[in-house]
């Protein structure tokens, strides 16, 4: 049982490049989330999808877009990467939103 | 404006002693609280939770205390073990908020010395 799988694990981008972070869960969860973790800031919500077909902004959505491709998959896209987006990104899923299951993270550096 | 704060960024404790991690929140609508543990290069994993109708929840060596009037919760680890060395995040949720999202604190790094 894989749980929440994120790809890639590491990525280095140049300013202005684009990329998509992929996330898939095999727990049949309705809700999926993208967080970023920065030192001292904890985990901040970028976007979430409460159910298949819906997406909503979280606390720090600027510079990102998301797609809930189906119940299993939720991708995060950076259209034009900026150094401020250097962070560790975590995808998570849950049945109700209370208890989250996280992926192992993507470490992104934007030069 | 951080609604959930962990004021101690780090904590060092001797093996076998008690670790106490603190968390304060400002939003009175938060109705349930969780602690997550995170090892390097891994995602956070759920540790323990408590709802607002309780003031204490225990699971083995881990106990969470909630003081609603003070908007404060704490996590006690007794006895601390070297494998407990990790970053701990507290999180709070408002079930009436759109998306039922969790708000996380900044984390406390715990080092348990053998």
JSON list of C-alpha atoms in Angstrom, two decimals:
[
{"chain": "A", "resi": 1, "resn": "UNK", "atom": "CA", "xyz": [0.00, 0.00, 0.00]},
{"chain": "A", "resi": 2, "resn": "UNK", "atom": "CA", "xyz": [1.88, 3.08, -1.26]},
{"chain": "A", "resi": 3, "resn": "UNK", "atom": "CA", "xyz": [-0.24, 5.79, 0.44]},
{"chain": "A", "resi": 4, "resn": "UNK", "atom": "CA", "xyz": [0.64, 9.20, -1.04]},
{"chain": "A", "resi": 5, "resn": "UNK", "atom": "CA", "xyz": [3.26, 9.25, -3.78]},
{"chain": "A", "resi": 6, "resn": "UNK", "atom": "CA", "xyz": [4.95, 12.45, -4.94]},
{"chain": "A", "resi": 7, "resn": "UNK", "atom": "CA", "xyz": [7.27, 12.98, -7.89]},
{"chain": "A", "resi": 8, "resn": "UNK", "atom": "CA", "xyz": [9.91, 14.21, -8.33]},
{"chain": "A", "resi": 9, "resn": "UNK", "atom": "CA", "xyz": [11.78, 14.08, -5.01]},
{"chain": "A", "resi": 10, "resn": "UNK", "atom": "CA", "xyz": [14.24, 16.79, -6.01]},
{"chain": "A", "resi": 11, "resn": "UNK", "atom": "CA", "xyz": [14.18, 19.50, -8.67]},
{"chain": "A", "resi": 12, "resn": "UNK", "atom": "CA", "xyz": [16.34, 22.48, -9.55]},
{"chain": "A", "resi": 13, "resn": "UNK", "atom": "CA", "xyz": [14.83, 25.16, -11.78]},
{"chain": "A", "resi": 14, "resn": "UNK", "atom": "CA", "xyz": [16.03, 28.42, -13.21]},
{"chain": "A", "resi": 15, "resn": "UNK", "atom": "CA", "xyz": [13.94, 31.54, -12.64]},
{"chain": "A", "resi": 16, "resn": "UNK", "atom": "CA", "xyz": [11.12, 31.65, -15.17]},
{"chain": "A", "resi": 17, "resn": "UNK", "atom": "CA", "xyz": [11.03, 27.91, -15.89]},
{"chain": "A", "resi": 18, "resn": "UNK", "atom": "CA", "xyz": [7.85, 25.94, -15.37]},
{"chain": "A", "resi": 19, "resn": "UNK", "atom": "CA", "xyz": [7.24, 22.55, -13.87]},
{"chain": "A", "resi": 20, "resn": "UNK", "atom": "CA", "xyz": [4.50, 20.30, -12.52]},
{"chain": "A", "resi": 21, "resn": "UNK", "atom": "CA", "xyz": [4.66, 18.37, -9.26]},
{"chain": "A", "resi": 22, "resn": "UNK", "atom": "CA", "xyz": [2.70, 15.16, -9.37]},
{"chain": "A", "resi": 23, "resn": "UNK", "atom": "CA", "xyz": [0.80, 13.54, -6.51]},
{"chain": "A", "resi": 24, "resn": "UNK", "atom": "CA", "xyz": [-1.24, 10.36, -6.35]},
{"chain": "A", "resi": 25, "resn": "UNK", "atom": "CA", "xyz": [-2.96, 8.58, -3.47]},
{"chain": "A", "resi": 26, "resn": "UNK", "atom": "CA", "xyz": [-4.32, 5.05, -3.35]},
{"chain": "A", "resi": 27, "resn": "UNK", "atom": "CA", "xyz": [-6.42, 5.34, -0.18]},
{"chain": "A", "resi": 28, "resn": "UNK", "atom": "CA", "xyz": [-9.63, 6.43, -1.94]},
{"chain": "A", "resi": 29, "resn": "UNK", "atom": "CA", "xyz": [-9.56, 9.74, -0.07]},
{"chain": "A", "resi": 30, "resn": "UNK", "atom": "CA", "xyz": [-11.85, 12.54, -1.15]},
{"chain": "A", "resi": 31, "resn": "UNK", "atom": "CA", "xyz": [-9.68, 15.49, -0.15]},
{"chain": "A", "resi": 32, "resn": "UNK", "atom": "CA", "xyz": [-6.19, 16.35, -1.33]},
{"chain": "A", "resi": 33, "resn": "UNK", "atom": "CA", "xyz": [-3.85, 19.21, -0.41]},
{"chain": "A", "resi": 34, "resn": "UNK", "atom": "CA", "xyz": [-0.61, 20.90, -1.38]},
{"chain": "A", "resi": 35, "resn": "UNK", "atom": "CA", "xyz": [1.52, 22.44, 1.37]},
{"chain": "A", "resi": 36, "resn": "UNK", "atom": "CA", "xyz": [4.89, 24.13, 1.36]},
{"chain": "A", "resi": 37, "resn": "UNK", "atom": "CA", "xyz": [7.30, 23.97, 4.28]},
{"chain": "A", "resi": 38, "resn": "UNK", "atom": "CA", "xyz": [9.71, 26.81, 4.98]},
{"chain": "A", "resi": 39, "resn": "UNK", "atom": "CA", "xyz": [11.99, 27.18, 8.02]},
{"chain": "A", "resi": 40, "resn": "UNK", "atom": "CA", "xyz": [10.08, 28.61, 11.00]},
{"chain": "A", "resi": 41, "resn": "UNK", "atom": "CA", "xyz": [6.89, 28.93, 8.95]},
{"chain": "A", "resi": 42, "resn": "UNK", "atom": "CA", "xyz": [5.57, 25.44, 9.42]},
{"chain": "A", "resi": 43, "resn": "UNK", "atom": "CA", "xyz": [3.36, 23.99, 6.73]},
{"chain": "A", "resi": 44, "resn": "UNK", "atom": "CA", "xyz": [1.36, 26.50, 4.73]},
{"chain": "A", "resi": 45, "resn": "UNK", "atom": "CA", "xyz": [-1.52, 25.47, 2.52]},
{"chain": "A", "resi": 46, "resn": "UNK", "atom": "CA", "xyz": [-1.17, 26.39, -1.15]},
{"chain": "A", "resi": 47, "resn": "UNK", "atom": "CA", "xyz": [-4.28, 24.80, -2.69]},
{"chain": "A", "resi": 48, "resn": "UNK", "atom": "CA", "xyz": [-6.67, 22.06, -1.78]},
{"chain": "A", "resi": 49, "resn": "UNK", "atom": "CA", "xyz": [-9.33, 19.93, -3.39]},
{"chain": "A", "resi": 50, "resn": "UNK", "atom": "CA", "xyz": [-12.17, 18.93, -1.09]},
{"chain": "A", "resi": 51, "resn": "UNK", "atom": "CA", "xyz": [-13.51, 16.47, -3.63]},
{"chain": "A", "resi": 52, "resn": "UNK", "atom": "CA", "xyz": [-12.98, 15.37, -7.20]},
{"chain": "A", "resi": 53, "resn": "UNK", "atom": "CA", "xyz": [-13.80, 18.23, -9.55]},
{"chain": "A", "resi": 54, "resn": "UNK", "atom": "CA", "xyz": [-13.24, 21.05, -7.05]},
{"chain": "A", "resi": 55, "resn": "UNK", "atom": "CA", "xyz": [-10.18, 23.09, -6.14]},
{"chain": "A", "resi": 56, "resn": "UNK", "atom": "CA", "xyz": [-9.77, 26.09, -3.84]},
{"chain": "A", "resi": 57, "resn": "UNK", "atom": "CA", "xyz": [-7.05, 28.48, -2.79]},
{"chain": "A", "resi": 58, "resn": "UNK", "atom": "CA", "xyz": [-5.28, 28.10, 0.50]},
{"chain": "A", "resi": 59, "resn": "UNK", "atom": "CA", "xyz": [-3.11, 30.53, 2.41]},
{"chain": "A", "resi": 60, "resn": "UNK", "atom": "CA", "xyz": [-0.34, 31.07, -0.20]},
{"chain": "A", "resi": 61, "resn": "UNK", "atom": "CA", "xyz": [-1.74, 30.37, -3.72]},
{"chain": "A", "resi": 62, "resn": "UNK", "atom": "CA", "xyz": [0.04, 33.09, -5.71]},
{"chain": "A", "resi": 63, "resn": "UNK", "atom": "CA", "xyz": [2.30, 31.73, -8.45]},
{"chain": "A", "resi": 64, "resn": "UNK", "atom": "CA", "xyz": [0.71, 28.26, -8.43]},
{"chain": "A", "resi": 65, "resn": "UNK", "atom": "CA", "xyz": [-2.04, 26.38, -10.23]},
{"chain": "A", "resi": 66, "resn": "UNK", "atom": "CA", "xyz": [-3.52, 22.98, -9.52]},
{"chain": "A", "resi": 67, "resn": "UNK", "atom": "CA", "xyz": [-5.44, 20.27, -11.30]},
{"chain": "A", "resi": 68, "resn": "UNK", "atom": "CA", "xyz": [-7.49, 17.53, -9.67]},
{"chain": "A", "resi": 69, "resn": "UNK", "atom": "CA", "xyz": [-7.14, 15.09, -12.54]},
{"chain": "A", "resi": 70, "resn": "UNK", "atom": "CA", "xyz": [-9.30, 12.40, -10.93]},
{"chain": "A", "resi": 71, "resn": "UNK", "atom": "CA", "xyz": [-9.95, 11.12, -7.43]},
{"chain": "A", "resi": 72, "resn": "UNK", "atom": "CA", "xyz": [-6.40, 9.75, -7.14]},
{"chain": "A", "resi": 73, "resn": "UNK", "atom": "CA", "xyz": [-4.30, 12.53, -8.63]},
{"chain": "A", "resi": 74, "resn": "UNK", "atom": "CA", "xyz": [-3.71, 16.17, -7.72]},
{"chain": "A", "resi": 75, "resn": "UNK", "atom": "CA", "xyz": [-0.95, 18.11, -9.48]},
{"chain": "A", "resi": 76, "resn": "UNK", "atom": "CA", "xyz": [0.69, 21.44, -8.65]},
{"chain": "A", "resi": 77, "resn": "UNK", "atom": "CA", "xyz": [2.08, 23.64, -11.41]},
{"chain": "A", "resi": 78, "resn": "UNK", "atom": "CA", "xyz": [4.54, 26.49, -11.24]},
{"chain": "A", "resi": 79, "resn": "UNK", "atom": "CA", "xyz": [4.10, 28.47, -14.46]},
{"chain": "A", "resi": 80, "resn": "UNK", "atom": "CA", "xyz": [7.08, 30.81, -14.02]},
{"chain": "A", "resi": 81, "resn": "UNK", "atom": "CA", "xyz": [9.27, 29.78, -11.09]},
{"chain": "A", "resi": 82, "resn": "UNK", "atom": "CA", "xyz": [10.71, 32.42, -8.76]},
{"chain": "A", "resi": 83, "resn": "UNK", "atom": "CA", "xyz": [13.43, 32.11, -6.08]},
{"chain": "A", "resi": 84, "resn": "UNK", "atom": "CA", "xyz": [10.73, 32.73, -3.42]},
{"chain": "A", "resi": 85, "resn": "UNK", "atom": "CA", "xyz": [9.24, 29.38, -4.42]},
{"chain": "A", "resi": 86, "resn": "UNK", "atom": "CA", "xyz": [12.32, 27.53, -3.22]},
{"chain": "A", "resi": 87, "resn": "UNK", "atom": "CA", "xyz": [10.80, 25.24, -0.60]},
{"chain": "A", "resi": 88, "resn": "UNK", "atom": "CA", "xyz": [9.84, 21.70, 0.30]},
{"chain": "A", "resi": 89, "resn": "UNK", "atom": "CA", "xyz": [6.44, 20.78, -1.10]},
{"chain": "A", "resi": 90, "resn": "UNK", "atom": "CA", "xyz": [4.16, 18.19, 0.45]},
{"chain": "A", "resi": 91, "resn": "UNK", "atom": "CA", "xyz": [1.06, 16.63, -0.95]},
{"chain": "A", "resi": 92, "resn": "UNK", "atom": "CA", "xyz": [-1.48, 15.19, 1.48]},
{"chain": "A", "resi": 93, "resn": "UNK", "atom": "CA", "xyz": [-4.81, 13.46, 1.39]},
{"chain": "A", "resi": 94, "resn": "UNK", "atom": "CA", "xyz": [-7.60, 12.77, 3.86]},
{"chain": "A", "resi": 95, "resn": "UNK", "atom": "CA", "xyz": [-11.08, 11.37, 4.12]},
{"chain": "A", "resi": 96, "resn": "UNK", "atom": "CA", "xyz": [-12.58, 14.27, 6.04]},
{"chain": "A", "resi": 97, "resn": "UNK", "atom": "CA", "xyz": [-9.80, 16.84, 6.36]},
{"chain": "A", "resi": 98, "resn": "UNK", "atom": "CA", "xyz": [-9.02, 16.14, 9.99]},
{"chain": "A", "resi": 99, "resn": "UNK", "atom": "CA", "xyz": [-6.26, 13.54, 9.74]},
{"chain": "A", "resi": 100, "resn": "UNK", "atom": "CA", "xyz": [-3.89, 14.10, 6.85]},
{"chain": "A", "resi": 101, "resn": "UNK", "atom": "CA", "xyz": [-1.62, 11.54, 5.22]},
{"chain": "A", "resi": 102, "resn": "UNK", "atom": "CA", "xyz": [1.45, 13.12, 3.66]},
{"chain": "A", "resi": 103, "resn": "UNK", "atom": "CA", "xyz": [3.76, 12.19, 0.83]},
{"chain": "A", "resi": 104, "resn": "UNK", "atom": "CA", "xyz": [7.52, 12.25, 1.32]},
{"chain": "A", "resi": 105, "resn": "UNK", "atom": "CA", "xyz": [7.95, 15.68, -0.23]},
{"chain": "A", "resi": 106, "resn": "UNK", "atom": "CA", "xyz": [9.61, 17.42, -3.17]},
{"chain": "A", "resi": 107, "resn": "UNK", "atom": "CA", "xyz": [12.63, 19.60, -2.49]},
{"chain": "A", "resi": 108, "resn": "UNK", "atom": "CA", "xyz": [12.58, 22.43, -5.04]},
{"chain": "A", "resi": 109, "resn": "UNK", "atom": "CA", "xyz": [15.33, 24.97, -5.60]},
{"chain": "A", "resi": 110, "resn": "UNK", "atom": "CA", "xyz": [14.80, 27.94, -7.91]},
{"chain": "A", "resi": 111, "resn": "UNK", "atom": "CA", "xyz": [18.01, 29.69, -8.91]},
{"chain": "B", "resi": 1, "resn": "UNK", "atom": "CA", "xyz": [-0.68, 36.66, 11.40]},
{"chain": "B", "resi": 2, "resn": "UNK", "atom": "CA", "xyz": [0.04, 33.12, 12.58]},
{"chain": "B", "resi": 3, "resn": "UNK", "atom": "CA", "xyz": [-3.05, 31.57, 14.13]},
{"chain": "B", "resi": 4, "resn": "UNK", "atom": "CA", "xyz": [-1.06, 28.63, 15.52]},
{"chain": "B", "resi": 5, "resn": "UNK", "atom": "CA", "xyz": [2.28, 29.29, 17.16]},
{"chain": "B", "resi": 6, "resn": "UNK", "atom": "CA", "xyz": [4.99, 27.07, 18.54]},
{"chain": "B", "resi": 7, "resn": "UNK", "atom": "CA", "xyz": [7.24, 29.51, 20.36]},
{"chain": "B", "resi": 8, "resn": "UNK", "atom": "CA", "xyz": [10.10, 27.11, 21.00]},
{"chain": "B", "resi": 9, "resn": "UNK", "atom": "CA", "xyz": [11.89, 26.30, 17.75]},
{"chain": "B", "resi": 10, "resn": "UNK", "atom": "CA", "xyz": [14.01, 23.64, 19.42]},
{"chain": "B", "resi": 11, "resn": "UNK", "atom": "CA", "xyz": [14.21, 21.46, 22.52]},
{"chain": "B", "resi": 12, "resn": "UNK", "atom": "CA", "xyz": [16.97, 19.24, 23.83]},
{"chain": "B", "resi": 13, "resn": "UNK", "atom": "CA", "xyz": [16.25, 16.55, 26.42]},
{"chain": "B", "resi": 14, "resn": "UNK", "atom": "CA", "xyz": [18.05, 13.62, 27.99]},
{"chain": "B", "resi": 15, "resn": "UNK", "atom": "CA", "xyz": [16.88, 10.12, 27.15]},
{"chain": "B", "resi": 16, "resn": "UNK", "atom": "CA", "xyz": [14.37, 8.90, 29.73]},
{"chain": "B", "resi": 17, "resn": "UNK", "atom": "CA", "xyz": [13.27, 12.39, 30.76]},
{"chain": "B", "resi": 18, "resn": "UNK", "atom": "CA", "xyz": [10.06, 14.19, 29.82]},
{"chain": "B", "resi": 19, "resn": "UNK", "atom": "CA", "xyz": [9.75, 16.30, 26.67]},
{"chain": "B", "resi": 20, "resn": "UNK", "atom": "CA", "xyz": [7.13, 19.06, 26.79]},
{"chain": "B", "resi": 21, "resn": "UNK", "atom": "CA", "xyz": [6.18, 20.81, 23.57]},
{"chain": "B", "resi": 22, "resn": "UNK", "atom": "CA", "xyz": [3.88, 23.82, 23.63]},
{"chain": "B", "resi": 23, "resn": "UNK", "atom": "CA", "xyz": [1.48, 25.31, 21.13]},
{"chain": "B", "resi": 24, "resn": "UNK", "atom": "CA", "xyz": [-0.73, 28.41, 21.31]},
{"chain": "B", "resi": 25, "resn": "UNK", "atom": "CA", "xyz": [-3.59, 29.39, 19.04]},
{"chain": "B", "resi": 26, "resn": "UNK", "atom": "CA", "xyz": [-5.66, 32.51, 18.53]},
{"chain": "B", "resi": 27, "resn": "UNK", "atom": "CA", "xyz": [-8.74, 31.34, 16.61]},
{"chain": "B", "resi": 28, "resn": "UNK", "atom": "CA", "xyz": [-11.50, 30.42, 19.04]},
{"chain": "B", "resi": 29, "resn": "UNK", "atom": "CA", "xyz": [-13.28, 28.52, 16.25]},
{"chain": "B", "resi": 30, "resn": "UNK", "atom": "CA", "xyz": [-10.64, 25.79, 16.23]},
{"chain": "B", "resi": 31, "resn": "UNK", "atom": "CA", "xyz": [-12.38, 22.65, 17.41]},
{"chain": "B", "resi": 32, "resn": "UNK", "atom": "CA", "xyz": [-9.79, 19.91, 17.12]},
{"chain": "B", "resi": 33, "resn": "UNK", "atom": "CA", "xyz": [-6.04, 19.74, 17.40]},
{"chain": "B", "resi": 34, "resn": "UNK", "atom": "CA", "xyz": [-3.41, 17.35, 16.14]},
{"chain": "B", "resi": 35, "resn": "UNK", "atom": "CA", "xyz": [0.30, 16.73, 16.54]},
{"chain": "B", "resi": 36, "resn": "UNK", "atom": "CA", "xyz": [2.44, 15.53, 13.66]},
{"chain": "B", "resi": 37, "resn": "UNK", "atom": "CA", "xyz": [5.98, 14.18, 13.77]},
{"chain": "B", "resi": 38, "resn": "UNK", "atom": "CA", "xyz": [8.44, 14.66, 10.94]},
{"chain": "B", "resi": 39, "resn": "UNK", "atom": "CA", "xyz": [11.78, 12.96, 10.31]},
{"chain": "B", "resi": 40, "resn": "UNK", "atom": "CA", "xyz": [14.27, 14.43, 7.79]},
{"chain": "B", "resi": 41, "resn": "UNK", "atom": "CA", "xyz": [13.48, 13.66, 4.14]},
{"chain": "B", "resi": 42, "resn": "UNK", "atom": "CA", "xyz": [10.08, 12.22, 5.08]},
{"chain": "B", "resi": 43, "resn": "UNK", "atom": "CA", "xyz": [6.57, 13.61, 5.18]},
{"chain": "B", "resi": 44, "resn": "UNK", "atom": "CA", "xyz": [4.87, 14.43, 8.49]},
{"chain": "B", "resi": 45, "resn": "UNK", "atom": "CA", "xyz": [3.03, 11.56, 10.15]},
{"chain": "B", "resi": 46, "resn": "UNK", "atom": "CA", "xyz": [0.07, 11.80, 12.47]},
{"chain": "B", "resi": 47, "resn": "UNK", "atom": "CA", "xyz": [0.93, 11.32, 16.14]},
{"chain": "B", "resi": 48, "resn": "UNK", "atom": "CA", "xyz": [-2.04, 12.15, 18.36]},
{"chain": "B", "resi": 49, "resn": "UNK", "atom": "CA", "xyz": [-5.12, 14.35, 18.37]},
{"chain": "B", "resi": 50, "resn": "UNK", "atom": "CA", "xyz": [-7.62, 15.90, 20.76]},
{"chain": "B", "resi": 51, "resn": "UNK", "atom": "CA", "xyz": [-11.04, 17.44, 20.31]},
{"chain": "B", "resi": 52, "resn": "UNK", "atom": "CA", "xyz": [-12.23, 20.50, 22.17]},
{"chain": "B", "resi": 53, "resn": "UNK", "atom": "CA", "xyz": [-14.60, 18.50, 24.34]},
{"chain": "B", "resi": 54, "resn": "UNK", "atom": "CA", "xyz": [-11.63, 16.87, 26.06]},
{"chain": "B", "resi": 55, "resn": "UNK", "atom": "CA", "xyz": [-8.76, 18.29, 28.05]},
{"chain": "B", "resi": 56, "resn": "UNK", "atom": "CA", "xyz": [-6.46, 15.28, 27.82]},
{"chain": "B", "resi": 57, "resn": "UNK", "atom": "CA", "xyz": [-5.77, 12.44, 25.41]},
{"chain": "B", "resi": 58, "resn": "UNK", "atom": "CA", "xyz": [-3.19, 9.73, 25.98]},
{"chain": "B", "resi": 59, "resn": "UNK", "atom": "CA", "xyz": [-1.60, 7.22, 23.63]},
{"chain": "B", "resi": 60, "resn": "UNK", "atom": "CA", "xyz": [1.24, 5.24, 25.10]},
{"chain": "B", "resi": 61, "resn": "UNK", "atom": "CA", "xyz": [4.15, 7.57, 25.86]},
{"chain": "B", "resi": 62, "resn": "UNK", "atom": "CA", "xyz": [2.38, 10.54, 24.27]},
{"chain": "B", "resi": 63, "resn": "UNK", "atom": "CA", "xyz": [-0.18, 12.75, 26.03]},
{"chain": "B", "resi": 64, "resn": "UNK", "atom": "CA", "xyz": [-1.77, 15.89, 24.70]},
{"chain": "B", "resi": 65, "resn": "UNK", "atom": "CA", "xyz": [-3.30, 18.44, 27.06]},
{"chain": "B", "resi": 66, "resn": "UNK", "atom": "CA", "xyz": [-5.71, 21.14, 25.97]},
{"chain": "B", "resi": 67, "resn": "UNK", "atom": "CA", "xyz": [-6.51, 24.32, 27.90]},
{"chain": "B", "resi": 68, "resn": "UNK", "atom": "CA", "xyz": [-9.26, 26.01, 25.91]},
{"chain": "B", "resi": 69, "resn": "UNK", "atom": "CA", "xyz": [-9.54, 29.08, 28.12]},
{"chain": "B", "resi": 70, "resn": "UNK", "atom": "CA", "xyz": [-5.84, 29.78, 27.59]},
{"chain": "B", "resi": 71, "resn": "UNK", "atom": "CA", "xyz": [-5.94, 28.66, 23.94]},
{"chain": "B", "resi": 72, "resn": "UNK", "atom": "CA", "xyz": [-2.98, 26.45, 24.69]},
{"chain": "B", "resi": 73, "resn": "UNK", "atom": "CA", "xyz": [-2.07, 22.84, 24.10]},
{"chain": "B", "resi": 74, "resn": "UNK", "atom": "CA", "xyz": [0.95, 20.81, 24.98]},
{"chain": "B", "resi": 75, "resn": "UNK", "atom": "CA", "xyz": [2.43, 17.45, 24.04]},
{"chain": "B", "resi": 76, "resn": "UNK", "atom": "CA", "xyz": [4.19, 15.40, 26.70]},
{"chain": "B", "resi": 77, "resn": "UNK", "atom": "CA", "xyz": [6.50, 12.55, 25.74]},
{"chain": "B", "resi": 78, "resn": "UNK", "atom": "CA", "xyz": [7.40, 10.31, 28.67]},
{"chain": "B", "resi": 79, "resn": "UNK", "atom": "CA", "xyz": [9.95, 8.79, 28.68]},
{"chain": "B", "resi": 80, "resn": "UNK", "atom": "CA", "xyz": [11.75, 10.39, 25.77]},
{"chain": "B", "resi": 81, "resn": "UNK", "atom": "CA", "xyz": [13.70, 8.06, 23.50]},
{"chain": "B", "resi": 82, "resn": "UNK", "atom": "CA", "xyz": [16.40, 8.80, 20.88]},
{"chain": "B", "resi": 83, "resn": "UNK", "atom": "CA", "xyz": [13.94, 7.74, 18.15]},
{"chain": "B", "resi": 84, "resn": "UNK", "atom": "CA", "xyz": [11.72, 10.65, 19.22]},
{"chain": "B", "resi": 85, "resn": "UNK", "atom": "CA", "xyz": [14.28, 13.09, 17.78]},
{"chain": "B", "resi": 86, "resn": "UNK", "atom": "CA", "xyz": [12.27, 14.82, 15.04]},
{"chain": "B", "resi": 87, "resn": "UNK", "atom": "CA", "xyz": [10.37, 17.99, 14.23]},
{"chain": "B", "resi": 88, "resn": "UNK", "atom": "CA", "xyz": [6.91, 18.18, 15.80]},
{"chain": "B", "resi": 89, "resn": "UNK", "atom": "CA", "xyz": [4.12, 20.28, 14.35]},
{"chain": "B", "resi": 90, "resn": "UNK", "atom": "CA", "xyz": [0.89, 21.13, 16.08]},
{"chain": "B", "resi": 91, "resn": "UNK", "atom": "CA", "xyz": [-2.14, 21.76, 13.90]},
{"chain": "B", "resi": 92, "resn": "UNK", "atom": "CA", "xyz": [-5.66, 23.03, 14.48]},
{"chain": "B", "resi": 93, "resn": "UNK", "atom": "CA", "xyz": [-8.87, 22.70, 12.55]},
{"chain": "B", "resi": 94, "resn": "UNK", "atom": "CA", "xyz": [-12.23, 24.43, 12.32]},
{"chain": "B", "resi": 95, "resn": "UNK", "atom": "CA", "xyz": [-14.80, 21.92, 11.01]},
{"chain": "B", "resi": 96, "resn": "UNK", "atom": "CA", "xyz": [-17.06, 24.76, 9.85]},
{"chain": "B", "resi": 97, "resn": "UNK", "atom": "CA", "xyz": [-14.35, 26.41, 7.75]},
{"chain": "B", "resi": 98, "resn": "UNK", "atom": "CA", "xyz": [-14.44, 25.86, 3.99]},
{"chain": "B", "resi": 99, "resn": "UNK", "atom": "CA", "xyz": [-12.55, 22.70, 3.09]},
{"chain": "B", "resi": 100, "resn": "UNK", "atom": "CA", "xyz": [-12.08, 21.77, 6.75]},
{"chain": "B", "resi": 101, "resn": "UNK", "atom": "CA", "xyz": [-8.42, 22.71, 6.43]},
{"chain": "B", "resi": 102, "resn": "UNK", "atom": "CA", "xyz": [-5.72, 22.37, 9.07]},
{"chain": "B", "resi": 103, "resn": "UNK", "atom": "CA", "xyz": [-3.56, 25.30, 10.19]},
{"chain": "B", "resi": 104, "resn": "UNK", "atom": "CA", "xyz": [-0.05, 24.35, 11.28]},
{"chain": "B", "resi": 105, "resn": "UNK", "atom": "CA", "xyz": [2.41, 25.86, 13.71]},
{"chain": "B", "resi": 106, "resn": "UNK", "atom": "CA", "xyz": [6.04, 26.52, 12.82]},
{"chain": "B", "resi": 107, "resn": "UNK", "atom": "CA", "xyz": [7.37, 23.33, 14.36]},
{"chain": "B", "resi": 108, "resn": "UNK", "atom": "CA", "xyz": [9.63, 22.40, 17.28]},
{"chain": "B", "resi": 109, "resn": "UNK", "atom": "CA", "xyz": [12.79, 20.39, 16.65]},
{"chain": "B", "resi": 110, "resn": "UNK", "atom": "CA", "xyz": [13.36, 17.86, 19.44]},
{"chain": "B", "resi": 111, "resn": "UNK", "atom": "CA", "xyz": [16.72, 16.28, 20.11]},
{"chain": "B", "resi": 112, "resn": "UNK", "atom": "CA", "xyz": [16.82, 13.40, 22.58]},
{"chain": "B", "resi": 113, "resn": "UNK", "atom": "CA", "xyz": [20.34, 12.77, 23.81]},
{"chain": "B", "resi": 114, "resn": "UNK", "atom": "CA", "xyz": [21.32, 9.19, 24.74]}
]
